[in-house]
Amino acid sequence: MEIGELIYQGKAKSIYKSDNDDELIALFRDDMTAFNGEKHDQFSGKGVYNATVSAFFFDYLEKHGIKTHFIRMIDEKTMLVSKLEMIPLEVIARNRAAGSITKKLPLKEGQVLNPPVIVTDYKDDAKGDPAVNDDLILALGLLTRDELNEARRTTLEINKLLYDFFDELGLVLVDFKIEFGRRGNEIILGDEISMDSMRLWDKETGESFDKDVYRFNKGDVMTAYARVVEKIINWKKEQIK
Ligand code: ATP
Ligand code: TYD
């Protein structure tokens, strides 16, 4: 597989052309950023951890009927994906209140949200990723009414699958962010599903196993990420017993 021209350098991943026009190569780098890039560091191994976990979840979701951009791994931090026309929305699902929502609304950190809450931010770093509701998504022409309904249904389905999976591992999936894109007239799950884009708490102790460890200097972030990878590997071993 030839890695082609760099077409986009994001905060955590670099996107390259591949030898097929319908496919792209996503390289998960070791860069870690928080607070819209204000905090920035590099952690050796981070790219591998996030690529491994993303690949695992794309595969897991595909097996449960969710369409994703994942094709295969090229090496342990490089993923071949289907090229999507990304929809500039961060779709966030929340099972418990944490982070920004507890600052804006009278919700306590850790408060259960039942039913789960889906919120959407318009992706524009310069504007601080403002929140948008369904009417604004339609007014901006980002999705049709049918696509909006489908994206919502798919997000709830993904949330249920991931929540139940982490529950088995002894972790609470507090919240996560996903991105969708278009391939022809289909809406497909793209980007990544990793410890960078979710909050995971230990069910018993409440300890964080995600980017909050880095955001709020709660300990060694790579130890936390490695624990999640280890739990997933152990889960896989159990499946083939
Ligand atoms: P943010 O962290 O706010 O998502 P970023 O652009 O810095 O922004 P990265 O993950 O570093 O994030 O960059 C990856 C980029 O590739 C994102 O803009 C994402 O929307 C885009 N992308 C992800 N999957 C695909 C795909 N299958 N086809 C095209 N673009 C994709
Ligand atoms: P949120 O509470 O909205 O933001 P913050 O992390 O600033 O408190 O985040 C909810 C979840 O979505 C959290 O797990 C982080 C993830 N997320 C991203 O990965 N990227 C983003 O741009 C945003 C807004 C959230």
PDB file of C-alpha atoms and ligand atoms in Angstrom:
ATOM      1  CA  MET A   1       0.000   0.000   0.000  1.00  0.00           C
ATOM      2  CA  GLU A   2       1.470   3.332  -1.143  1.00  0.00           C
ATOM      3  CA  ILE A   3       0.883   6.237   1.246  1.00  0.00           C
ATOM      4  CA  GLY A   4       0.047   9.210  -0.991  1.00  0.00           C
ATOM      5  CA  GLU A   5       0.023  12.988  -0.573  1.00  0.00           C
ATOM      6  CA  LEU A   6      -0.868  14.532   2.812  1.00  0.00           C
ATOM      7  CA  ILE A   7      -4.257  16.152   2.362  1.00  0.00           C
ATOM      8  CA  TYR A   8      -5.132  17.173   5.917  1.00  0.00           C
ATOM      9  CA  GLN A   9      -3.203  17.522   9.141  1.00  0.00           C
ATOM     10  CA  GLY A  10      -5.617  17.581  12.083  1.00  0.00           C
ATOM     11  CA  LYS A  11      -4.824  17.886  15.786  1.00  0.00           C
ATOM     12  CA  ALA A  12      -4.473  14.126  16.294  1.00  0.00           C
ATOM     13  CA  LYS A  13      -4.544  12.470  12.888  1.00  0.00           C
ATOM     14  CA  SER A  14      -3.002  13.025   9.473  1.00  0.00           C
ATOM     15  CA  ILE A  15      -5.033  12.109   6.407  1.00  0.00           C
ATOM     16  CA  TYR A  16      -3.267  10.937   3.239  1.00  0.00           C
ATOM     17  CA  LYS A  17      -4.382   9.980  -0.243  1.00  0.00           C
ATOM     18  CA  SER A  18      -4.173   6.287  -1.085  1.00  0.00           C
ATOM     19  CA  ASP A  19      -3.717   4.602  -4.458  1.00  0.00           C
ATOM     20  CA  ASN A  20      -7.513   4.329  -4.726  1.00  0.00           C
ATOM     21  CA  ASP A  21      -9.528   7.562  -5.113  1.00  0.00           C
ATOM     22  CA  ASP A  22     -12.367   6.177  -2.969  1.00  0.00           C
ATOM     23  CA  GLU A  23     -10.088   5.454  -0.016  1.00  0.00           C
ATOM     24  CA  LEU A  24      -7.975   7.475   2.412  1.00  0.00           C
ATOM     25  CA  ILE A  25      -5.239   6.660   4.891  1.00  0.00           C
ATOM     26  CA  ALA A  26      -5.624   7.906   8.481  1.00  0.00           C
ATOM     27  CA  LEU A  27      -2.429   8.015  10.529  1.00  0.00           C
ATOM     28  CA  PHE A  28      -3.080   8.262  14.276  1.00  0.00           C
ATOM     29  CA  ARG A  29      -0.279  10.472  15.625  1.00  0.00           C
ATOM     30  CA  ASP A  30       1.110  10.679  19.173  1.00  0.00           C
ATOM     31  CA  ASP A  31      -0.145  14.273  19.582  1.00  0.00           C
ATOM     32  CA  MET A  32      -2.572  14.974  22.394  1.00  0.00           C
ATOM     33  CA  THR A  33      -4.428  18.284  22.588  1.00  0.00           C
ATOM     34  CA  ALA A  34      -7.104  19.721  24.852  1.00  0.00           C
ATOM     35  CA  PHE A  35      -9.045  22.958  25.271  1.00  0.00           C
ATOM     36  CA  ASN A  36      -9.167  23.625  21.539  1.00  0.00           C
ATOM     37  CA  GLY A  37      -5.437  23.084  21.091  1.00  0.00           C
ATOM     38  CA  GLU A  38      -4.340  25.337  23.989  1.00  0.00           C
ATOM     39  CA  LYS A  39      -2.783  22.346  25.744  1.00  0.00           C
ATOM     40  CA  HIS A  40      -0.567  20.205  23.521  1.00  0.00           C
ATOM     41  CA  ASP A  41       1.819  17.311  24.222  1.00  0.00           C
ATOM     42  CA  GLN A  42       3.119  14.145  22.636  1.00  0.00           C
ATOM     43  CA  PHE A  43       2.925  10.717  24.206  1.00  0.00           C
ATOM     44  CA  SER A  44       4.795   7.829  22.687  1.00  0.00           C
ATOM     45  CA  GLY A  45       2.363   4.996  21.882  1.00  0.00           C
ATOM     46  CA  LYS A  46      -0.777   7.143  21.985  1.00  0.00           C
ATOM     47  CA  GLY A  47      -1.390   6.836  18.232  1.00  0.00           C
ATOM     48  CA  VAL A  48      -1.195   3.042  18.431  1.00  0.00           C
ATOM     49  CA  TYR A  49      -3.591   2.861  21.397  1.00  0.00           C
ATOM     50  CA  ASN A  50      -6.221   5.042  19.709  1.00  0.00           C
ATOM     51  CA  ALA A  51      -5.893   3.337  16.328  1.00  0.00           C
ATOM     52  CA  THR A  52      -6.189  -0.107  17.961  1.00  0.00           C
ATOM     53  CA  VAL A  53      -9.289   0.835  19.949  1.00  0.00           C
ATOM     54  CA  SER A  54     -10.908   2.616  16.967  1.00  0.00           C
ATOM     55  CA  ALA A  55     -10.313  -0.372  14.686  1.00  0.00           C
ATOM     56  CA  PHE A  56     -11.736  -2.703  17.333  1.00  0.00           C
ATOM     57  CA  PHE A  57     -14.921  -0.633  17.719  1.00  0.00           C
ATOM     58  CA  PHE A  58     -15.451  -0.078  13.990  1.00  0.00           C
ATOM     59  CA  ASP A  59     -15.224  -3.836  13.533  1.00  0.00           C
ATOM     60  CA  TYR A  60     -17.493  -4.463  16.546  1.00  0.00           C
ATOM     61  CA  LEU A  61     -20.106  -1.997  15.280  1.00  0.00           C
ATOM     62  CA  GLU A  62     -19.973  -3.408  11.716  1.00  0.00           C
ATOM     63  CA  LYS A  63     -20.684  -6.853  13.190  1.00  0.00           C
ATOM     64  CA  HIS A  64     -23.765  -5.286  14.823  1.00  0.00           C
ATOM     65  CA  GLY A  65     -25.031  -3.756  11.585  1.00  0.00           C
ATOM     66  CA  ILE A  66     -23.584  -0.208  11.777  1.00  0.00           C
ATOM     67  CA  LYS A  67     -21.907   1.047   8.591  1.00  0.00           C
ATOM     68  CA  THR A  68     -18.468   2.559   9.198  1.00  0.00           C
ATOM     69  CA  HIS A  69     -15.602   3.898   7.064  1.00  0.00           C
ATOM     70  CA  PHE A  70     -13.169   1.266   8.394  1.00  0.00           C
ATOM     71  CA  ILE A  71     -11.546  -0.987   5.778  1.00  0.00           C
ATOM     72  CA  ARG A  72      -8.427  -2.414   7.456  1.00  0.00           C
ATOM     73  CA  MET A  73      -5.261  -1.565   9.358  1.00  0.00           C
ATOM     74  CA  ILE A  74      -2.141  -0.912   7.282  1.00  0.00           C
ATOM     75  CA  ASP A  75       0.076  -0.994  10.349  1.00  0.00           C
ATOM     76  CA  GLU A  76      -0.656  -0.563  14.044  1.00  0.00           C
ATOM     77  CA  LYS A  77      -1.292   3.195  13.837  1.00  0.00           C
ATOM     78  CA  THR A  78      -2.383   3.541  10.204  1.00  0.00           C
ATOM     79  CA  MET A  79      -5.906   2.789   9.028  1.00  0.00           C
ATOM     80  CA  LEU A  80      -7.294   2.452   5.520  1.00  0.00           C
ATOM     81  CA  VAL A  81     -10.746   4.046   5.407  1.00  0.00           C
ATOM     82  CA  SER A  82     -13.442   4.705   2.899  1.00  0.00           C
ATOM     83  CA  LYS A  83     -13.348   8.345   1.756  1.00  0.00           C
ATOM     84  CA  LEU A  84     -16.332  10.289   3.105  1.00  0.00           C
ATOM     85  CA  GLU A  85     -17.634  13.780   2.527  1.00  0.00           C
ATOM     86  CA  MET A  86     -17.591  14.703   6.204  1.00  0.00           C
ATOM     87  CA  ILE A  87     -20.584  16.431   7.758  1.00  0.00           C
ATOM     88  CA  PRO A  88     -19.149  19.203   9.975  1.00  0.00           C
ATOM     89  CA  LEU A  89     -20.926  18.090  13.138  1.00  0.00           C
ATOM     90  CA  GLU A  90     -19.683  16.629  16.406  1.00  0.00           C
ATOM     91  CA  VAL A  91     -22.461  14.314  17.512  1.00  0.00           C
ATOM     92  CA  ILE A  92     -22.201  13.805  21.271  1.00  0.00           C
ATOM     93  CA  ALA A  93     -24.096  11.152  23.214  1.00  0.00           C
ATOM     94  CA  ARG A  94     -24.287  11.449  27.000  1.00  0.00           C
ATOM     95  CA  ASN A  95     -25.307   8.804  29.520  1.00  0.00           C
ATOM     96  CA  ARG A  96     -24.116  10.816  32.524  1.00  0.00           C
ATOM     97  CA  ALA A  97     -23.538  14.530  32.955  1.00  0.00           C
ATOM     98  CA  ALA A  98     -19.853  15.504  32.818  1.00  0.00           C
ATOM     99  CA  GLY A  99     -17.658  18.218  31.370  1.00  0.00           C
ATOM    100  CA  SER A 100     -19.096  21.268  29.638  1.00  0.00           C
ATOM    101  CA  ILE A 101     -22.773  20.379  30.222  1.00  0.00           C
ATOM    102  CA  THR A 102     -22.361  20.589  34.022  1.00  0.00           C
ATOM    103  CA  LYS A 103     -21.092  24.153  33.646  1.00  0.00           C
ATOM    104  CA  LYS A 104     -24.000  25.288  31.478  1.00  0.00           C
ATOM    105  CA  LEU A 105     -26.925  23.503  33.139  1.00  0.00           C
ATOM    106  CA  PRO A 106     -27.938  22.539  36.671  1.00  0.00           C
ATOM    107  CA  LEU A 107     -26.669  18.977  36.290  1.00  0.00           C
ATOM    108  CA  LYS A 108     -24.311  17.370  38.779  1.00  0.00           C
ATOM    109  CA  GLU A 109     -21.109  15.647  37.621  1.00  0.00           C
ATOM    110  CA  GLY A 110     -21.990  11.970  37.172  1.00  0.00           C
ATOM    111  CA  GLN A 111     -25.780  12.500  37.219  1.00  0.00           C
ATOM    112  CA  VAL A 112     -27.501   9.784  35.167  1.00  0.00           C
ATOM    113  CA  LEU A 113     -29.250  11.030  32.024  1.00  0.00           C
ATOM    114  CA  ASN A 114     -32.104   8.696  31.224  1.00  0.00           C
ATOM    115  CA  PRO A 115     -32.952   8.604  28.377  1.00  0.00           C
ATOM    116  CA  PRO A 116     -29.463   9.384  27.030  1.00  0.00           C
ATOM    117  CA  VAL A 117     -28.983  12.868  25.606  1.00  0.00           C
ATOM    118  CA  ILE A 118     -27.704  13.602  22.102  1.00  0.00           C
ATOM    119  CA  VAL A 119     -26.330  17.059  21.379  1.00  0.00           C
ATOM    120  CA  THR A 120     -24.592  18.429  18.296  1.00  0.00           C
ATOM    121  CA  ASP A 121     -21.824  20.990  17.823  1.00  0.00           C
ATOM    122  CA  TYR A 122     -21.028  22.658  14.511  1.00  0.00           C
ATOM    123  CA  LYS A 123     -17.372  21.859  13.705  1.00  0.00           C
ATOM    124  CA  ASP A 124     -15.540  25.156  13.428  1.00  0.00           C
ATOM    125  CA  ASP A 125     -12.524  25.575  15.718  1.00  0.00           C
ATOM    126  CA  ALA A 126     -12.316  29.323  14.993  1.00  0.00           C
ATOM    127  CA  LYS A 127     -15.899  29.785  16.219  1.00  0.00           C
ATOM    128  CA  GLY A 128     -15.376  27.460  19.208  1.00  0.00           C
ATOM    129  CA  ASP A 129     -17.584  24.627  17.842  1.00  0.00           C
ATOM    130  CA  PRO A 130     -20.974  26.228  18.676  1.00  0.00           C
ATOM    131  CA  ALA A 131     -23.920  24.022  19.688  1.00  0.00           C
ATOM    132  CA  VAL A 132     -26.610  23.615  17.008  1.00  0.00           C
ATOM    133  CA  ASN A 133     -30.084  22.107  17.324  1.00  0.00           C
ATOM    134  CA  ASP A 134     -32.000  20.108  14.694  1.00  0.00           C
ATOM    135  CA  ASP A 135     -33.621  23.209  13.150  1.00  0.00           C
ATOM    136  CA  LEU A 136     -30.211  24.842  12.682  1.00  0.00           C
ATOM    137  CA  ILE A 137     -28.803  21.639  11.158  1.00  0.00           C
ATOM    138  CA  LEU A 138     -31.643  21.739   8.627  1.00  0.00           C
ATOM    139  CA  ALA A 139     -31.281  25.523   8.054  1.00  0.00           C
ATOM    140  CA  LEU A 140     -27.538  25.097   7.473  1.00  0.00           C
ATOM    141  CA  GLY A 141     -28.324  22.336   4.953  1.00  0.00           C
ATOM    142  CA  LEU A 142     -26.024  19.896   6.750  1.00  0.00           C
ATOM    143  CA  LEU A 143     -28.541  17.029   6.780  1.00  0.00           C
ATOM    144  CA  THR A 144     -32.032  16.390   5.436  1.00  0.00           C
ATOM    145  CA  ARG A 145     -34.845  15.583   7.868  1.00  0.00           C
ATOM    146  CA  ASP A 146     -34.557  11.874   7.000  1.00  0.00           C
ATOM    147  CA  GLU A 147     -30.765  11.898   7.438  1.00  0.00           C
ATOM    148  CA  LEU A 148     -31.141  13.694  10.757  1.00  0.00           C
ATOM    149  CA  ASN A 149     -33.539  11.017  11.991  1.00  0.00           C
ATOM    150  CA  GLU A 150     -31.215   8.294  10.760  1.00  0.00           C
ATOM    151  CA  ALA A 151     -28.122   9.859  12.357  1.00  0.00           C
ATOM    152  CA  ARG A 152     -30.000  10.140  15.649  1.00  0.00           C
ATOM    153  CA  ARG A 153     -31.216   6.546  15.494  1.00  0.00           C
ATOM    154  CA  THR A 154     -27.718   5.286  14.603  1.00  0.00           C
ATOM    155  CA  THR A 155     -26.112   7.322  17.404  1.00  0.00           C
ATOM    156  CA  LEU A 156     -28.518   5.837  19.977  1.00  0.00           C
ATOM    157  CA  GLU A 157     -27.799   2.357  18.646  1.00  0.00           C
ATOM    158  CA  ILE A 158     -24.028   2.930  18.834  1.00  0.00           C
ATOM    159  CA  ASN A 159     -24.460   4.294  22.347  1.00  0.00           C
ATOM    160  CA  LYS A 160     -26.337   1.175  23.466  1.00  0.00           C
ATOM    161  CA  LEU A 161     -23.745  -1.161  21.913  1.00  0.00           C
ATOM    162  CA  LEU A 162     -20.774   0.701  23.404  1.00  0.00           C
ATOM    163  CA  TYR A 163     -22.438   1.244  26.794  1.00  0.00           C
ATOM    164  CA  ASP A 164     -23.204  -2.465  27.192  1.00  0.00           C
ATOM    165  CA  PHE A 165     -19.735  -3.424  25.985  1.00  0.00           C
ATOM    166  CA  PHE A 166     -17.938  -1.175  28.490  1.00  0.00           C
ATOM    167  CA  ASP A 167     -20.321  -2.246  31.243  1.00  0.00           C
ATOM    168  CA  GLU A 168     -19.039  -5.804  30.768  1.00  0.00           C
ATOM    169  CA  LEU A 169     -15.497  -4.452  31.167  1.00  0.00           C
ATOM    170  CA  GLY A 170     -16.370  -2.747  34.454  1.00  0.00           C
ATOM    171  CA  LEU A 171     -16.437   0.746  32.930  1.00  0.00           C
ATOM    172  CA  VAL A 172     -19.166   3.370  32.591  1.00  0.00           C
ATOM    173  CA  LEU A 173     -19.417   5.054  29.192  1.00  0.00           C
ATOM    174  CA  VAL A 174     -20.192   8.574  30.396  1.00  0.00           C
ATOM    175  CA  ASP A 175     -20.212  10.267  26.980  1.00  0.00           C
ATOM    176  CA  PHE A 176     -18.590  10.181  23.547  1.00  0.00           C
ATOM    177  CA  LYS A 177     -18.319  12.093  20.288  1.00  0.00           C
ATOM    178  CA  ILE A 178     -18.707  10.692  16.796  1.00  0.00           C
ATOM    179  CA  GLU A 179     -18.668  12.119  13.274  1.00  0.00           C
ATOM    180  CA  PHE A 180     -20.607  11.066  10.210  1.00  0.00           C
ATOM    181  CA  GLY A 181     -19.916  11.522   6.520  1.00  0.00           C
ATOM    182  CA  ARG A 182     -21.597  10.844   3.196  1.00  0.00           C
ATOM    183  CA  ARG A 183     -20.675   8.096   0.757  1.00  0.00           C
ATOM    184  CA  GLY A 184     -23.033   8.342  -2.210  1.00  0.00           C
ATOM    185  CA  ASN A 185     -26.423   8.769  -0.579  1.00  0.00           C
ATOM    186  CA  GLU A 186     -25.495   6.881   2.562  1.00  0.00           C
ATOM    187  CA  ILE A 187     -24.583   8.343   5.951  1.00  0.00           C
ATOM    188  CA  ILE A 188     -21.581   6.471   7.335  1.00  0.00           C
ATOM    189  CA  LEU A 189     -19.760   6.584  10.675  1.00  0.00           C
ATOM    190  CA  GLY A 190     -16.276   8.073  10.183  1.00  0.00           C
ATOM    191  CA  ASP A 191     -13.364   9.536  12.144  1.00  0.00           C
ATOM    192  CA  GLU A 192     -12.460   7.609  15.338  1.00  0.00           C
ATOM    193  CA  ILE A 193     -13.833   6.017  18.487  1.00  0.00           C
ATOM    194  CA  SER A 194     -11.117   6.208  21.097  1.00  0.00           C
ATOM    195  CA  MET A 195     -10.202   7.323  24.592  1.00  0.00           C
ATOM    196  CA  ASP A 196      -9.645  10.813  23.120  1.00  0.00           C
ATOM    197  CA  SER A 197     -13.305  11.124  22.176  1.00  0.00           C
ATOM    198  CA  MET A 198     -15.090   9.544  25.139  1.00  0.00           C
ATOM    199  CA  ARG A 199     -15.303   9.586  28.920  1.00  0.00           C
ATOM    200  CA  LEU A 200     -14.879   6.246  30.673  1.00  0.00           C
ATOM    201  CA  TRP A 201     -15.133   5.840  34.428  1.00  0.00           C
ATOM    202  CA  ASP A 202     -14.367   2.808  36.558  1.00  0.00           C
ATOM    203  CA  LYS A 203     -17.773   1.489  37.731  1.00  0.00           C
ATOM    204  CA  GLU A 204     -16.585   1.076  41.326  1.00  0.00           C
ATOM    205  CA  THR A 205     -14.084   3.871  41.934  1.00  0.00           C
ATOM    206  CA  GLY A 206     -15.091   6.518  39.377  1.00  0.00           C
ATOM    207  CA  GLU A 207     -11.469   6.710  38.183  1.00  0.00           C
ATOM    208  CA  SER A 208     -11.087   8.142  34.639  1.00  0.00           C
ATOM    209  CA  PHE A 209      -9.628   6.095  31.775  1.00  0.00           C
ATOM    210  CA  ASP A 210      -9.807   8.744  29.061  1.00  0.00           C
ATOM    211  CA  LYS A 211      -8.526  12.137  27.940  1.00  0.00           C
ATOM    212  CA  ASP A 212      -9.746  13.779  31.177  1.00  0.00           C
ATOM    213  CA  VAL A 213      -6.622  12.251  32.796  1.00  0.00           C
ATOM    214  CA  TYR A 214      -4.640  14.561  30.492  1.00  0.00           C
ATOM    215  CA  ARG A 215      -7.061  17.520  30.537  1.00  0.00           C
ATOM    216  CA  PHE A 216      -7.105  17.745  34.323  1.00  0.00           C
ATOM    217  CA  ASN A 217      -3.704  16.227  35.218  1.00  0.00           C
ATOM    218  CA  LYS A 218      -5.306  13.262  36.972  1.00  0.00           C
ATOM    219  CA  GLY A 219      -2.288  10.954  36.562  1.00  0.00           C
ATOM    220  CA  ASP A 220      -0.443   9.140  33.809  1.00  0.00           C
ATOM    221  CA  VAL A 221      -2.632   9.272  30.719  1.00  0.00           C
ATOM    222  CA  MET A 222      -0.799   6.520  28.816  1.00  0.00           C
ATOM    223  CA  THR A 223      -1.248   4.128  31.766  1.00  0.00           C
ATOM    224  CA  ALA A 224      -4.990   4.877  31.629  1.00  0.00           C
ATOM    225  CA  TYR A 225      -5.171   4.317  27.835  1.00  0.00           C
ATOM    226  CA  ALA A 226      -3.125   1.108  28.141  1.00  0.00           C
ATOM    227  CA  ARG A 227      -5.615  -0.220  30.734  1.00  0.00           C
ATOM    228  CA  VAL A 228      -8.496   0.174  28.280  1.00  0.00           C
ATOM    229  CA  VAL A 229      -6.530  -1.593  25.528  1.00  0.00           C
ATOM    230  CA  GLU A 230      -5.650  -4.388  27.960  1.00  0.00           C
ATOM    231  CA  LYS A 231      -9.301  -4.820  29.008  1.00  0.00           C
ATOM    232  CA  ILE A 232     -10.330  -5.064  25.335  1.00  0.00           C
ATOM    233  CA  ILE A 233      -7.597  -7.626  24.599  1.00  0.00           C
ATOM    234  CA  ASN A 234      -8.714  -9.705  27.597  1.00  0.00           C
ATOM    235  CA  TRP A 235     -12.343  -9.483  26.411  1.00  0.00           C
ATOM    236  CA  LYS A 236     -11.264 -10.753  22.972  1.00  0.00           C
ATOM    237  CA  LYS A 237      -9.384 -13.672  24.558  1.00  0.00           C
ATOM    238  CA  GLU A 238     -12.527 -14.614  26.507  1.00  0.00           C
ATOM    239  CA  GLN A 239     -14.547 -14.709  23.255  1.00  0.00           C
ATOM    240  CA  ILE A 240     -12.326 -17.329  21.626  1.00  0.00           C
ATOM    241  CA  LYS A 241     -12.147 -19.604  24.694  1.00  0.00           C
TER     242      LYS A 241
HETATM  243  P1  ATP B   1     -11.276  17.693  15.790  1.00  0.00           P
HETATM  244  O1  ATP B   1     -10.281  17.202  16.799  1.00  0.00           O
HETATM  245  O2  ATP B   1     -12.017  18.916  16.210  1.00  0.00           O
HETATM  246  O3  ATP B   1     -12.166  16.586  15.267  1.00  0.00           O
HETATM  247  P2  ATP B   1      -9.224  17.726  13.791  1.00  0.00           P
HETATM  248  O4  ATP B   1      -9.476  18.035  12.373  1.00  0.00           O
HETATM  249  O5  ATP B   1      -8.061  18.351  14.428  1.00  0.00           O
HETATM  250  O6  ATP B   1     -10.515  18.191  14.532  1.00  0.00           O
HETATM  251  P3  ATP B   1      -8.222  14.998  13.525  1.00  0.00           P
HETATM  252  O7  ATP B   1      -8.813  13.755  14.083  1.00  0.00           O
HETATM  253  O8  ATP B   1      -6.822  15.313  13.830  1.00  0.00           O
HETATM  254  O9  ATP B   1      -9.247  16.137  14.012  1.00  0.00           O
HETATM  255  O10 ATP B   1      -8.350  15.002  11.937  1.00  0.00           O
HETATM  256  C1  ATP B   1      -9.007  14.042  11.224  1.00  0.00           C
HETATM  257  C2  ATP B   1      -9.854  14.707  10.158  1.00  0.00           C
HETATM  258  O11 ATP B   1     -10.252  13.732   9.168  1.00  0.00           O
HETATM  259  C3  ATP B   1     -11.153  15.301  10.720  1.00  0.00           C
HETATM  260  O12 ATP B   1     -11.366  16.559  10.119  1.00  0.00           O
HETATM  261  C4  ATP B   1     -12.221  14.307  10.291  1.00  0.00           C
HETATM  262  O13 ATP B   1     -13.486  14.910  10.122  1.00  0.00           O
HETATM  263  C5  ATP B   1     -11.654  13.804   8.974  1.00  0.00           C
HETATM  264  N1  ATP B   1     -12.087  12.451   8.579  1.00  0.00           N
HETATM  265  C6  ATP B   1     -12.273  11.390   9.410  1.00  0.00           C
HETATM  266  N2  ATP B   1     -12.662  10.303   8.715  1.00  0.00           N
HETATM  267  C7  ATP B   1     -12.743  10.667   7.403  1.00  0.00           C
HETATM  268  C8  ATP B   1     -13.107   9.992   6.195  1.00  0.00           C
HETATM  269  N3  ATP B   1     -13.453   8.726   6.197  1.00  0.00           N
HETATM  270  N4  ATP B   1     -13.085  10.708   5.024  1.00  0.00           N
HETATM  271  C9  ATP B   1     -12.716  12.011   5.042  1.00  0.00           C
HETATM  272  N5  ATP B   1     -12.355  12.698   6.134  1.00  0.00           N
HETATM  273  C10 ATP B   1     -12.367  12.045   7.324  1.00  0.00           C
HETATM  274  P1  TYD B   2     -17.997  17.980  26.186  1.00  0.00           P
HETATM  275  O1  TYD B   2     -18.405  17.773  27.604  1.00  0.00           O
HETATM  276  O2  TYD B   2     -19.010  18.583  25.282  1.00  0.00           O
HETATM  277  O3  TYD B   2     -16.740  18.853  26.078  1.00  0.00           O
HETATM  278  P2  TYD B   2     -15.529  18.983  27.067  1.00  0.00           P
HETATM  279  O4  TYD B   2     -14.670  17.799  26.741  1.00  0.00           O
HETATM  280  O5  TYD B   2     -14.943  20.273  26.636  1.00  0.00           O
HETATM  281  O6  TYD B   2     -16.047  18.993  28.453  1.00  0.00           O
HETATM  282  O7  TYD B   2     -17.535  16.568  25.578  1.00  0.00           O
HETATM  283  C1  TYD B   2     -18.367  15.445  25.576  1.00  0.00           C
HETATM  284  C2  TYD B   2     -17.601  14.257  25.062  1.00  0.00           C
HETATM  285  O8  TYD B   2     -17.332  14.359  23.689  1.00  0.00           O
HETATM  286  C3  TYD B   2     -16.252  14.049  25.730  1.00  0.00           C
HETATM  287  O9  TYD B   2     -16.044  12.657  25.920  1.00  0.00           O
HETATM  288  C4  TYD B   2     -15.247  14.578  24.747  1.00  0.00           C
HETATM  289  C5  TYD B   2     -15.933  14.381  23.417  1.00  0.00           C
HETATM  290  N1  TYD B   2     -15.631  15.481  22.493  1.00  0.00           N
HETATM  291  C6  TYD B   2     -14.628  15.306  21.529  1.00  0.00           C
HETATM  292  O10 TYD B   2     -13.989  14.252  21.450  1.00  0.00           O
HETATM  293  N2  TYD B   2     -14.368  16.343  20.683  1.00  0.00           N
HETATM  294  C7  TYD B   2     -15.043  17.514  20.739  1.00  0.00           C
HETATM  295  O11 TYD B   2     -14.754  18.441  19.946  1.00  0.00           O
HETATM  296  C8  TYD B   2     -16.074  17.660  21.721  1.00  0.00           C
HETATM  297  C9  TYD B   2     -16.858  18.930  21.841  1.00  0.00           C
HETATM  298  C10 TYD B   2     -16.330  16.615  22.569  1.00  0.00           C
END
